[in-house]
XYZ file of C-alpha atoms in Angstrom:
659
model
C 0.068 -0.014 0.239
C 2.746 2.185 0.753
C 4.591 1.554 -2.383
C 2.084 2.424 -4.324
C 1.216 6.044 -3.084
C 4.719 6.571 -3.624
C 4.592 5.154 -7.584
C 1.103 7.258 -8.137
C 3.345 10.581 -6.274
C 6.238 10.021 -8.756
C 3.665 9.635 -11.695
C 2.083 12.929 -10.595
C 5.661 14.623 -10.569
C 6.613 13.703 -14.184
C 3.204 14.971 -15.499
C 3.811 18.693 -14.166
C 4.582 21.516 -16.482
C 7.289 23.707 -15.334
C 7.648 27.193 -16.375
C 10.679 27.619 -19.049
C 11.916 31.420 -16.970
C 12.245 29.588 -13.886
C 13.170 26.251 -14.614
C 16.130 25.197 -12.180
C 15.710 27.940 -10.336
C 15.528 27.452 -6.345
C 12.671 25.364 -5.787
C 11.747 25.204 -9.415
C 11.608 22.499 -9.279
C 13.912 21.253 -6.544
C 16.183 23.222 -3.727
C 19.844 21.657 -4.584
C 21.846 21.084 -1.398
C 24.366 23.754 -1.098
C 27.844 21.987 -1.881
C 26.024 18.715 -3.364
C 27.932 17.213 -6.157
C 26.744 17.280 -10.011
C 25.606 13.643 -9.759
C 23.709 14.391 -6.348
C 21.831 17.399 -7.858
C 20.804 15.878 -11.479
C 19.540 12.951 -9.500
C 17.388 15.143 -7.666
C 16.096 16.755 -10.683
C 15.277 13.873 -12.348
C 13.141 12.671 -9.811
C 10.744 15.487 -11.138
C 11.128 14.124 -14.891
C 8.811 11.888 -16.640
C 10.856 8.685 -17.695
C 10.950 7.698 -20.755
C 10.472 3.849 -21.056
C 10.315 3.819 -24.869
C 14.022 5.555 -25.347
C 15.858 3.009 -23.024
C 18.470 0.722 -24.389
C 21.591 -0.796 -23.282
C 23.547 2.623 -23.047
C 20.874 5.401 -22.434
C 18.211 6.229 -20.271
C 15.661 9.362 -20.619
C 13.488 11.619 -18.642
C 11.645 14.658 -20.080
C 10.322 17.729 -18.829
C 7.510 19.790 -20.277
C 8.868 23.548 -20.192
C 5.670 26.122 -20.676
C 6.855 29.132 -22.704
C 3.541 31.452 -23.048
C 0.105 30.489 -21.073
C -2.023 32.612 -23.666
C -1.528 31.190 -26.504
C -0.575 27.913 -24.692
C 2.661 26.803 -25.722
C 5.549 24.516 -24.492
C 8.873 22.756 -25.790
C 9.848 19.433 -24.301
C 13.309 18.978 -23.050
C 15.007 15.652 -22.756
C 17.813 14.648 -20.427
C 19.510 11.431 -21.522
C 21.915 9.771 -19.263
C 24.437 8.207 -21.391
C 26.461 5.011 -20.035
C 29.894 5.750 -21.745
C 31.410 2.248 -21.331
C 28.886 0.673 -23.771
C 28.890 3.978 -25.918
C 31.304 4.545 -28.961
C 33.111 6.165 -28.668
C 34.550 6.376 -25.521
C 36.484 9.698 -25.771
C 35.137 13.132 -25.906
C 36.691 14.976 -28.708
C 35.161 18.261 -27.108
C 37.692 17.524 -23.871
C 41.001 17.399 -26.070
C 39.847 20.558 -28.179
C 39.198 23.053 -24.932
C 42.297 21.169 -23.280
C 40.891 18.756 -20.796
C 42.544 15.774 -22.620
C 43.836 15.089 -19.501
C 40.900 14.598 -17.774
C 40.031 10.640 -16.944
C 36.962 9.175 -18.915
C 33.879 9.455 -16.815
C 31.467 6.294 -16.506
C 28.543 8.738 -17.245
C 27.509 11.526 -19.685
C 24.342 13.883 -19.320
C 22.808 15.131 -22.434
C 20.406 18.163 -22.248
C 18.561 18.152 -25.417
C 15.654 20.674 -26.312
C 14.338 19.900 -29.982
C 12.165 21.676 -32.309
C 8.694 19.610 -33.388
C 9.497 20.486 -36.820
C 13.034 18.593 -36.708
C 11.119 15.540 -35.072
C 8.382 15.639 -38.159
C 11.683 15.739 -40.469
C 13.307 12.560 -38.503
C 9.452 10.767 -38.346
C 7.791 11.739 -41.202
C 6.804 8.516 -43.050
C 6.219 7.304 -39.336
C 3.768 10.054 -38.746
C 1.770 9.619 -41.831
C 1.675 5.882 -41.776
C 0.393 5.674 -37.942
C -1.196 9.115 -37.583
C 0.872 9.710 -34.329
C 0.771 13.319 -32.638
C 4.088 15.199 -32.646
C 4.635 15.028 -29.243
C 4.259 11.460 -29.124
C 7.118 11.511 -32.426
C 9.162 13.245 -30.204
C 9.393 10.762 -27.422
C 9.240 8.053 -29.794
C 12.454 9.384 -31.436
C 16.142 8.054 -31.204
C 16.930 11.603 -29.863
C 20.956 11.346 -30.418
C 20.375 11.086 -34.007
C 17.572 13.905 -34.629
C 19.048 16.602 -36.939
C 17.953 20.416 -35.729
C 17.899 20.334 -31.916
C 17.405 23.816 -30.563
C 20.387 22.983 -27.677
C 22.689 20.408 -27.184
C 24.522 20.004 -23.902
C 26.643 17.521 -22.533
C 27.773 17.255 -19.332
C 30.440 14.726 -17.776
C 29.713 13.131 -14.441
C 32.409 14.955 -12.928
C 30.631 18.399 -13.334
C 32.828 19.579 -16.916
C 30.392 19.862 -19.861
C 30.171 21.330 -22.960
C 27.674 23.528 -24.714
C 27.336 22.090 -28.325
C 24.530 23.850 -30.055
C 22.447 26.747 -29.576
C 19.656 27.329 -32.419
C 17.244 30.558 -32.089
C 14.654 31.880 -34.392
C 17.111 32.542 -37.220
C 18.044 28.964 -37.354
C 14.537 27.291 -37.109
C 13.064 27.513 -33.468
C 9.601 28.283 -33.558
C 8.991 30.113 -30.457
C 12.117 30.251 -28.587
C 15.128 33.142 -29.518
C 18.776 32.429 -28.423
C 18.950 34.282 -25.707
C 15.928 32.559 -24.070
C 17.912 29.137 -24.825
C 21.399 30.210 -23.656
C 19.083 31.492 -20.282
C 17.639 28.099 -19.921
C 21.209 26.413 -20.005
C 23.051 28.823 -17.940
C 19.800 28.100 -15.171
C 20.648 24.443 -15.771
C 24.205 24.717 -15.206
C 23.786 27.277 -12.027
C 21.017 24.975 -10.321
C 23.460 21.667 -10.951
C 26.359 23.515 -9.684
C 28.540 22.519 -13.137
C 32.471 23.259 -12.567
C 33.156 24.461 -16.531
C 31.206 24.480 -19.305
C 32.700 25.430 -22.784
C 31.666 25.813 -25.968
C 32.648 26.341 -29.819
C 31.265 29.972 -30.975
C 30.409 29.624 -34.248
C 26.933 31.493 -33.854
C 25.961 33.952 -36.913
C 23.385 36.287 -37.620
C 22.136 35.850 -40.870
C 25.619 36.091 -43.317
C 27.716 37.567 -40.383
C 29.712 35.976 -37.834
C 28.505 37.469 -34.383
C 31.669 36.839 -32.555
C 32.929 39.424 -34.714
C 30.064 42.214 -35.215
C 29.247 41.631 -31.559
C 32.893 41.762 -30.286
C 33.371 45.180 -32.279
C 30.060 46.285 -30.959
C 30.711 45.701 -27.360
C 34.180 44.197 -26.406
C 33.384 40.846 -25.992
C 31.638 37.468 -28.065
C 27.798 37.410 -27.664
C 28.182 34.465 -25.309
C 30.031 36.873 -23.170
C 26.504 38.238 -21.639
C 26.404 34.758 -19.904
C 29.965 34.966 -18.540
C 31.847 33.053 -21.226
C 35.272 34.022 -21.715
C 38.352 33.426 -23.786
C 40.192 30.199 -23.026
C 41.987 29.363 -25.727
C 42.235 30.307 -29.373
C 42.858 28.070 -32.548
C 45.894 28.425 -34.669
C 47.896 29.781 -31.399
C 46.030 32.775 -30.870
C 46.276 33.974 -27.284
C 44.376 36.329 -25.033
C 46.351 39.222 -25.349
C 46.307 39.064 -29.316
C 42.665 38.708 -29.274
C 42.250 41.648 -26.572
C 44.443 44.028 -28.894
C 42.609 43.017 -32.284
C 39.068 43.575 -30.814
C 40.604 47.244 -29.623
C 42.078 48.029 -32.775
C 39.040 47.331 -34.593
C 36.790 49.097 -31.705
C 38.657 52.032 -31.874
C 39.359 52.309 -35.649
C 38.096 56.141 -36.064
C 34.730 56.892 -38.512
C 36.845 59.904 -40.145
C 39.379 57.969 -41.371
C 36.476 55.510 -42.887
C 34.582 58.222 -44.473
C 37.541 59.282 -47.082
C 38.662 55.740 -47.439
C 35.398 54.791 -48.949
C 34.224 58.055 -50.111
C 34.864 57.244 -54.035
C 34.979 53.670 -53.902
C 31.539 52.807 -51.541
C 29.933 56.012 -51.286
C 27.226 54.176 -49.800
C 29.031 53.670 -46.648
C 29.737 57.198 -46.199
C 25.657 57.799 -46.394
C 25.385 54.984 -43.578
C 27.865 56.348 -41.289
C 26.358 59.953 -41.804
C 22.841 58.677 -41.443
C 23.535 57.324 -37.988
C 25.429 59.511 -36.414
C 22.378 62.354 -36.997
C 20.403 59.487 -35.346
C 22.295 59.388 -32.568
C 21.577 61.485 -29.489
C 25.596 61.391 -28.568
C 28.355 61.550 -30.745
C 29.761 58.578 -32.640
C 33.075 58.761 -33.351
C 34.696 55.058 -33.760
C 33.479 51.798 -35.549
C 33.141 50.111 -31.953
C 30.257 53.115 -31.296
C 28.592 53.202 -34.569
C 27.861 49.124 -34.809
C 26.842 49.131 -30.780
C 24.113 52.093 -31.683
C 23.037 50.081 -34.394
C 22.875 46.770 -32.436
C 21.034 48.777 -29.555
C 18.462 50.608 -32.275
C 17.988 47.428 -34.066
C 16.744 45.643 -30.696
C 14.073 48.586 -30.303
C 12.885 48.599 -33.530
C 9.937 46.092 -34.462
C 9.663 43.296 -36.859
C 8.939 44.733 -40.669
C 6.684 41.637 -41.558
C 3.103 42.191 -41.475
C -0.018 40.606 -42.231
C -3.839 41.259 -42.924
C -5.788 41.853 -39.471
C -7.088 38.637 -38.238
C -10.096 40.024 -36.381
C -11.539 36.561 -35.924
C -8.299 35.413 -34.379
C -8.867 38.264 -31.774
C -11.768 37.439 -30.607
C -10.679 34.544 -29.310
C -8.321 36.123 -27.289
C -9.361 36.110 -23.682
C -8.232 39.344 -23.205
C -11.239 40.422 -26.251
C -14.817 40.869 -24.891
C -15.983 42.840 -28.359
C -17.395 41.665 -31.516
C -15.872 41.192 -34.994
C -17.681 43.628 -36.148
C -16.896 46.221 -33.536
C -13.143 45.385 -33.716
C -13.318 46.113 -37.422
C -14.965 49.627 -36.842
C -12.495 50.697 -34.075
C -9.507 49.590 -36.617
C -11.106 51.548 -39.314
C -11.277 54.797 -37.131
C -7.866 54.555 -35.919
C -6.981 54.364 -39.625
C -9.108 57.041 -40.784
C -7.239 59.311 -37.862
C -3.736 58.594 -38.929
C -4.881 59.068 -42.520
C -5.643 62.376 -41.658
C -2.313 62.778 -40.163
C -0.910 62.682 -43.646
C 1.143 59.898 -43.329
C 3.249 61.022 -40.485
C 4.504 59.249 -37.366
C 1.757 60.077 -34.390
C 2.078 59.354 -30.540
C -0.087 56.996 -29.397
C -1.946 59.224 -26.902
C -2.603 61.578 -29.706
C -4.258 58.740 -32.064
C -6.568 57.457 -29.463
C -7.608 61.567 -28.564
C -8.534 61.463 -32.538
C -10.343 58.355 -32.555
C -12.250 58.842 -29.053
C -14.525 61.550 -30.775
C -16.156 58.438 -32.874
C -15.528 55.831 -30.671
C -16.231 56.437 -27.049
C -15.201 53.064 -25.568
C -11.757 53.473 -24.566
C -11.102 50.309 -23.684
C -11.948 49.226 -26.981
C -9.371 51.706 -28.694
C -6.929 50.998 -26.152
C -7.230 46.698 -27.096
C -7.379 47.433 -31.350
C -4.273 49.699 -30.782
C -2.373 47.199 -28.619
C -3.186 44.580 -31.705
C -2.120 47.028 -34.266
C 1.180 46.859 -35.157
C 2.153 45.478 -38.942
C -1.059 45.206 -39.618
C -2.685 45.633 -42.755
C -6.106 47.454 -42.635
C -7.645 47.743 -46.049
C -5.090 49.252 -48.374
C -2.669 50.613 -45.516
C -0.391 49.197 -43.148
C -0.046 50.692 -39.634
C 3.504 50.870 -38.639
C 4.121 51.023 -34.593
C 7.444 51.758 -33.180
C 9.233 53.214 -29.938
C 10.838 56.857 -30.721
C 14.867 56.162 -30.028
C 14.674 59.458 -28.628
C 11.635 60.098 -26.995
C 10.782 56.593 -25.958
C 7.250 57.618 -26.747
C 5.107 55.018 -29.109
C 4.102 56.031 -32.436
C 2.061 54.990 -35.252
C 1.812 55.866 -39.269
C 0.557 54.678 -42.227
C 2.415 53.072 -45.167
C -0.114 52.691 -48.260
C 0.340 49.415 -49.698
C -2.659 49.748 -52.534
C -0.052 50.554 -55.603
C 0.177 54.064 -54.678
C 3.630 54.794 -53.336
C 3.135 56.975 -50.074
C 6.509 58.028 -48.342
C 6.795 58.081 -44.339
C 8.764 60.744 -44.365
C 8.115 61.510 -40.829
C 8.103 64.945 -39.395
C 8.609 66.163 -35.934
C 5.659 64.645 -33.475
C 3.352 67.083 -32.030
C 5.111 68.072 -28.717
C 8.578 66.765 -29.455
C 12.070 68.398 -28.669
C 14.474 69.445 -31.669
C 16.490 66.477 -31.314
C 13.628 63.653 -31.928
C 12.658 65.489 -35.131
C 16.040 64.825 -36.388
C 15.586 61.112 -35.545
C 11.934 61.002 -36.858
C 13.194 62.306 -40.186
C 15.791 59.735 -40.412
C 13.646 56.918 -39.362
C 14.882 53.248 -40.584
C 13.227 49.746 -40.680
C 14.849 47.115 -39.213
C 15.191 45.403 -42.509
C 17.227 48.487 -44.041
C 19.216 48.647 -40.607
C 20.251 44.900 -41.207
C 21.469 45.629 -44.954
C 23.242 48.562 -43.149
C 24.790 46.315 -40.596
C 25.599 44.124 -43.321
C 27.663 46.882 -45.537
C 29.681 47.858 -42.538
C 30.309 43.843 -41.826
C 31.122 43.181 -45.687
C 33.218 46.014 -46.814
C 35.034 47.666 -43.845
C 35.729 44.407 -41.573
C 35.660 41.682 -44.356
C 37.735 44.213 -46.729
C 35.589 43.256 -50.102
C 36.164 46.260 -51.567
C 38.471 47.325 -54.581
C 40.303 50.144 -52.923
C 44.081 48.894 -51.686
C 44.340 48.425 -47.904
C 46.970 51.060 -46.867
C 47.903 52.483 -43.349
C 45.600 51.821 -40.388
C 43.451 49.644 -43.086
C 46.203 47.419 -43.838
C 46.086 46.349 -39.974
C 42.218 45.176 -40.205
C 42.532 41.939 -42.302
C 44.901 40.382 -39.207
C 42.739 41.486 -36.635
C 39.319 39.880 -37.802
C 41.249 36.910 -38.866
C 42.624 37.053 -35.355
C 38.921 37.106 -33.756
C 37.556 34.664 -35.930
C 40.212 32.352 -35.086
C 38.865 32.635 -31.247
C 36.305 30.153 -30.930
C 36.920 28.347 -27.838
C 34.953 29.949 -24.692
C 34.639 28.448 -21.304
C 32.564 29.699 -18.133
C 33.863 28.720 -14.931
C 30.930 27.954 -12.537
C 32.638 26.200 -9.761
C 32.882 28.078 -6.267
C 34.621 25.830 -3.401
C 31.398 25.046 -1.080
C 31.787 26.380 2.584
C 33.143 24.248 4.850
C 32.407 24.584 7.827
C 33.168 22.069 11.012
C 29.863 21.275 12.809
C 31.705 20.790 16.320
C 29.406 19.383 19.015
C 26.219 17.688 19.093
C 25.187 14.285 17.509
C 25.347 15.910 13.610
C 28.821 16.951 13.555
C 30.205 16.159 10.124
C 33.746 16.506 8.606
C 33.826 18.205 5.056
C 36.688 17.646 2.866
C 38.033 17.854 -0.649
C 39.501 14.719 -1.900
C 41.268 13.407 -5.096
C 43.503 10.695 -5.887
C 46.901 9.851 -7.774
C 46.641 6.471 -8.982
C 49.162 4.618 -10.197
C 48.583 1.651 -13.004
C 49.857 -1.784 -11.745
C 49.379 -4.218 -9.013
C 52.552 -2.962 -7.486
C 51.867 0.590 -7.723
C 55.076 1.343 -9.672
C 53.115 2.355 -12.913
C 53.158 5.602 -14.535
C 51.504 8.401 -12.185
C 49.274 10.661 -14.316
C 47.181 13.963 -13.921
C 44.943 14.047 -11.065
C 41.118 14.187 -11.302
C 39.358 17.438 -10.013
C 38.482 17.331 -6.166
C 35.477 15.859 -4.846
C 33.487 17.233 -1.819
C 33.197 14.334 0.724
C 31.264 14.623 3.896
C 31.962 12.213 6.656
C 30.349 12.072 9.862
C 32.522 12.722 12.830
C 33.357 9.638 14.323
C 34.473 8.516 11.052
C 38.122 7.055 10.720
C 41.069 6.899 8.197
C 39.931 3.598 6.999
C 36.397 5.281 6.396
C 37.737 8.151 4.302
C 39.941 5.695 2.286
C 36.520 3.699 1.839
C 34.561 6.960 0.664
C 37.182 8.150 -1.909
C 37.147 4.642 -3.344
C 33.318 4.445 -3.799
C 33.259 7.638 -4.986
C 36.015 7.833 -7.482
C 34.942 4.007 -8.837
C 31.574 5.383 -9.356
C 33.019 8.362 -11.260
C 35.786 7.328 -13.711
C 35.768 4.511 -15.783
C 39.731 3.598 -15.274
C 39.440 3.876 -11.439
C 36.684 1.146 -11.298
C 39.636 -1.426 -9.437
C 41.503 2.040 -7.969
C 42.342 0.545 -4.104
C 43.186 3.919 -1.541
C 46.333 2.863 0.098
C 47.373 6.256 1.827
C 46.571 9.667 2.406
C 49.453 12.006 1.303
C 51.281 14.097 3.856
C 49.069 12.756 6.676
C 50.685 9.849 8.983
C 47.719 8.107 10.715
C 46.770 4.631 10.833
C 43.330 3.364 9.564
C 41.956 2.850 12.928
C 42.560 6.494 13.589
C 39.835 9.118 13.691
C 39.936 11.661 10.961
C 38.610 14.419 13.342
C 42.003 15.621 15.311
C 44.224 13.862 12.392
C 42.611 16.326 9.423
C 40.529 19.699 9.897
C 37.626 20.034 7.903
C 37.884 22.027 4.526
C 41.476 20.378 3.992
C 42.312 19.366 0.378
C 43.520 15.999 0.795
C 45.551 13.424 -1.879
C 44.920 9.917 -1.895
C 47.237 7.683 -3.653
C 46.478 4.355 -4.877
C 46.806 1.301 -7.201
C 44.643 0.337 -10.458
C 44.802 -3.321 -11.768
C 46.546 -2.658 -15.246
C 44.630 -5.448 -16.897
C 41.314 -3.571 -15.862
C 40.779 -1.125 -18.393
C 43.207 -0.593 -21.278
C 45.006 2.852 -21.942
C 42.834 3.774 -24.441
C 40.031 3.780 -21.945
C 41.694 5.906 -19.350
C 41.938 9.780 -20.609
C 39.756 11.555 -22.577
C 43.034 12.842 -24.559
C 44.394 11.010 -27.469
C 48.154 10.115 -28.018
C 47.882 11.918 -31.441
C 51.172 14.383 -31.546
C 50.485 17.750 -32.622
C 53.295 20.293 -33.758
C 51.964 23.141 -35.664
C 54.060 25.858 -37.402
C 51.709 27.845 -36.044
C 52.772 26.929 -32.572
C 49.728 24.568 -31.380
C 51.101 21.833 -29.642
C 47.274 19.861 -29.111
C 44.113 19.859 -30.926
C 42.037 23.065 -30.771
C 39.212 21.918 -32.565
C 40.479 23.404 -36.471
C 40.883 20.827 -39.346
C 44.135 19.267 -39.043
C 46.167 16.602 -41.186
C 48.779 13.989 -40.286
C 52.331 13.608 -42.103
C 52.173 10.282 -43.433
C 55.846 9.693 -42.558
C 56.244 10.676 -39.197
C 52.686 11.102 -37.856
C 52.903 14.729 -36.627
C 49.747 16.510 -37.009
C 49.373 20.208 -38.302
C 46.560 22.667 -39.384
C 45.653 22.075 -43.006
C 45.262 25.936 -43.644
C 48.910 25.934 -42.196
C 49.997 23.234 -44.717
C 48.705 25.687 -47.306
C 45.518 23.628 -47.541
C 42.101 26.155 -47.652
C 39.263 24.513 -45.194
C 37.092 24.131 -48.204
C 39.083 21.840 -50.143
C 38.851 18.053 -49.866
C 41.393 16.030 -47.534
C 45.078 15.692 -49.012
C 45.763 11.984 -50.610
C 49.148 12.101 -48.996
C 51.061 14.694 -46.884
C 54.649 15.348 -45.939
C 55.292 17.995 -43.222
C 57.473 20.797 -43.463
C 60.326 19.148 -41.466
C 59.936 15.874 -43.245
C 60.544 17.269 -46.446
C 63.563 19.440 -45.121
C 64.952 15.755 -43.992
C 64.077 13.878 -47.378
C 65.998 17.104 -48.938
C 69.306 16.338 -46.953
C 69.250 12.697 -48.061
C 72.534 11.678 -50.249
C 71.590 10.904 -53.892
C 72.123 7.287 -55.212
C 71.923 8.155 -58.880
C 75.140 7.999 -60.456
């Protein structure tokens, strides 16, 4: 009877709907214990998930969480958490660890994948299955092989030691139906904070249309787009250092606009117009390229989308806040359009439109509702445009004639506006036009696609751009040492210690010693002995790492004590301890111990480790180097035979055997 109640409670938990905006905040759905490990926290979280029986296999288990995006109209997404047993998977190693410099980490026994698929991605993957069986998209989601679905909105993977990688983020422009890239990264960031991860890496290849976001955002704000969430430079590709990256960003940000005008005046006159236009629109002076791009990106965030559609009155009447008939909505919308038409296509403030319409419609609630619904909507032969004035921050409306008679929306000074707002409104721009202007600056200034030869300061622009584009590997450090306070006195006193192991491969303990795994927090009762400490360390590290399944703890380094002695009194709470021990040589082969492989890297750019860029191995000495450094373009096919420069030099020095 008791068991039945527990099962029912778990079923109710799994069917809950969680809010996307608060998921993994404290108490949503669980309060994580301070100082708990990632494995403990993720286990607590998965108790609230819906276990997906159909996705069980020899190497994975899966849970799902339904996350509410909007309540009205209702919309939600499914977050899947897949637990992967690494020993039964292929490949064992994680290439992302090698790219970011974590190749010295031991292979963990488990990996957790956090997947946010789009409905369209599932439909594409299961189109035939859905047509034959008539299954809904939700059922198709749950019966798909998640790891094989193309078009994921988010994919993050976390090793059981708390180190993870954000592998992809795809917002609206990449196919997301309702979630923006910012919303997806914010969700991932809350998950990482709530589960107390250590470090998370990513390869920044995000693009905004045809532009590399790390370049355009770096020049505008001095940091990559992911820097908004605390991701920082960790290592650059092709030997780029932090100093090289910062100097490149600063050089482009400080490029004076007064230099650009004469340089592009004859070859690209449209650039001069773009610069002067936005300088006139700004309420403050725009002196450098960084100032200009930052103003344009900020302005783009305040402009409404340019797409428009016919006013759908029937859909509007279905909204819970609507209490008016279709006929009354149509009448109010026509009154508002007539009031705007009498303004001769000028931009008019919301208050002025409302007051003009009140002469014909006395129901102010109806007017407010329709004004809220209007915005890039077609009413009759007109598009009702709506935007916030960048200078006055006042919501304004105007009409655009789409009947075939081209009406100009030049926008003079709105009533009551100051001279500065008049200057801004006369130079109004649309989001589409602003995107075109941004791309022009990106293409001709940053990417240097112009016929004029690069001289003076402009000769350094391609070098700086290349350095920024070669900087893709970013890391965020989430780890904070837990507050290790001893609870002295009483029956609940405990000792908290940060422990790691120093294994030696071979039963005799004479094998080759390797890098230490990250420290793990262990909590022991006040009466624990040194022997109990060793057993706890063995249990923790055997469960976590594939190469330590046979680890036997021998000695606490720098602590002279017998197994029967109490930890309390010998070791202070909060101490960092190294426990040496042995691992059976035959238990796990060397190829299954560490994330990094034994590939030798020695490139002419100075790189000695893999960095995620394309590489090729010498067919004589086996040393790997970048294909780009070897003179091979990234878009070209693989080399059938490659000899590195050193081997070519050695071959040239060989004596000739010809007579």
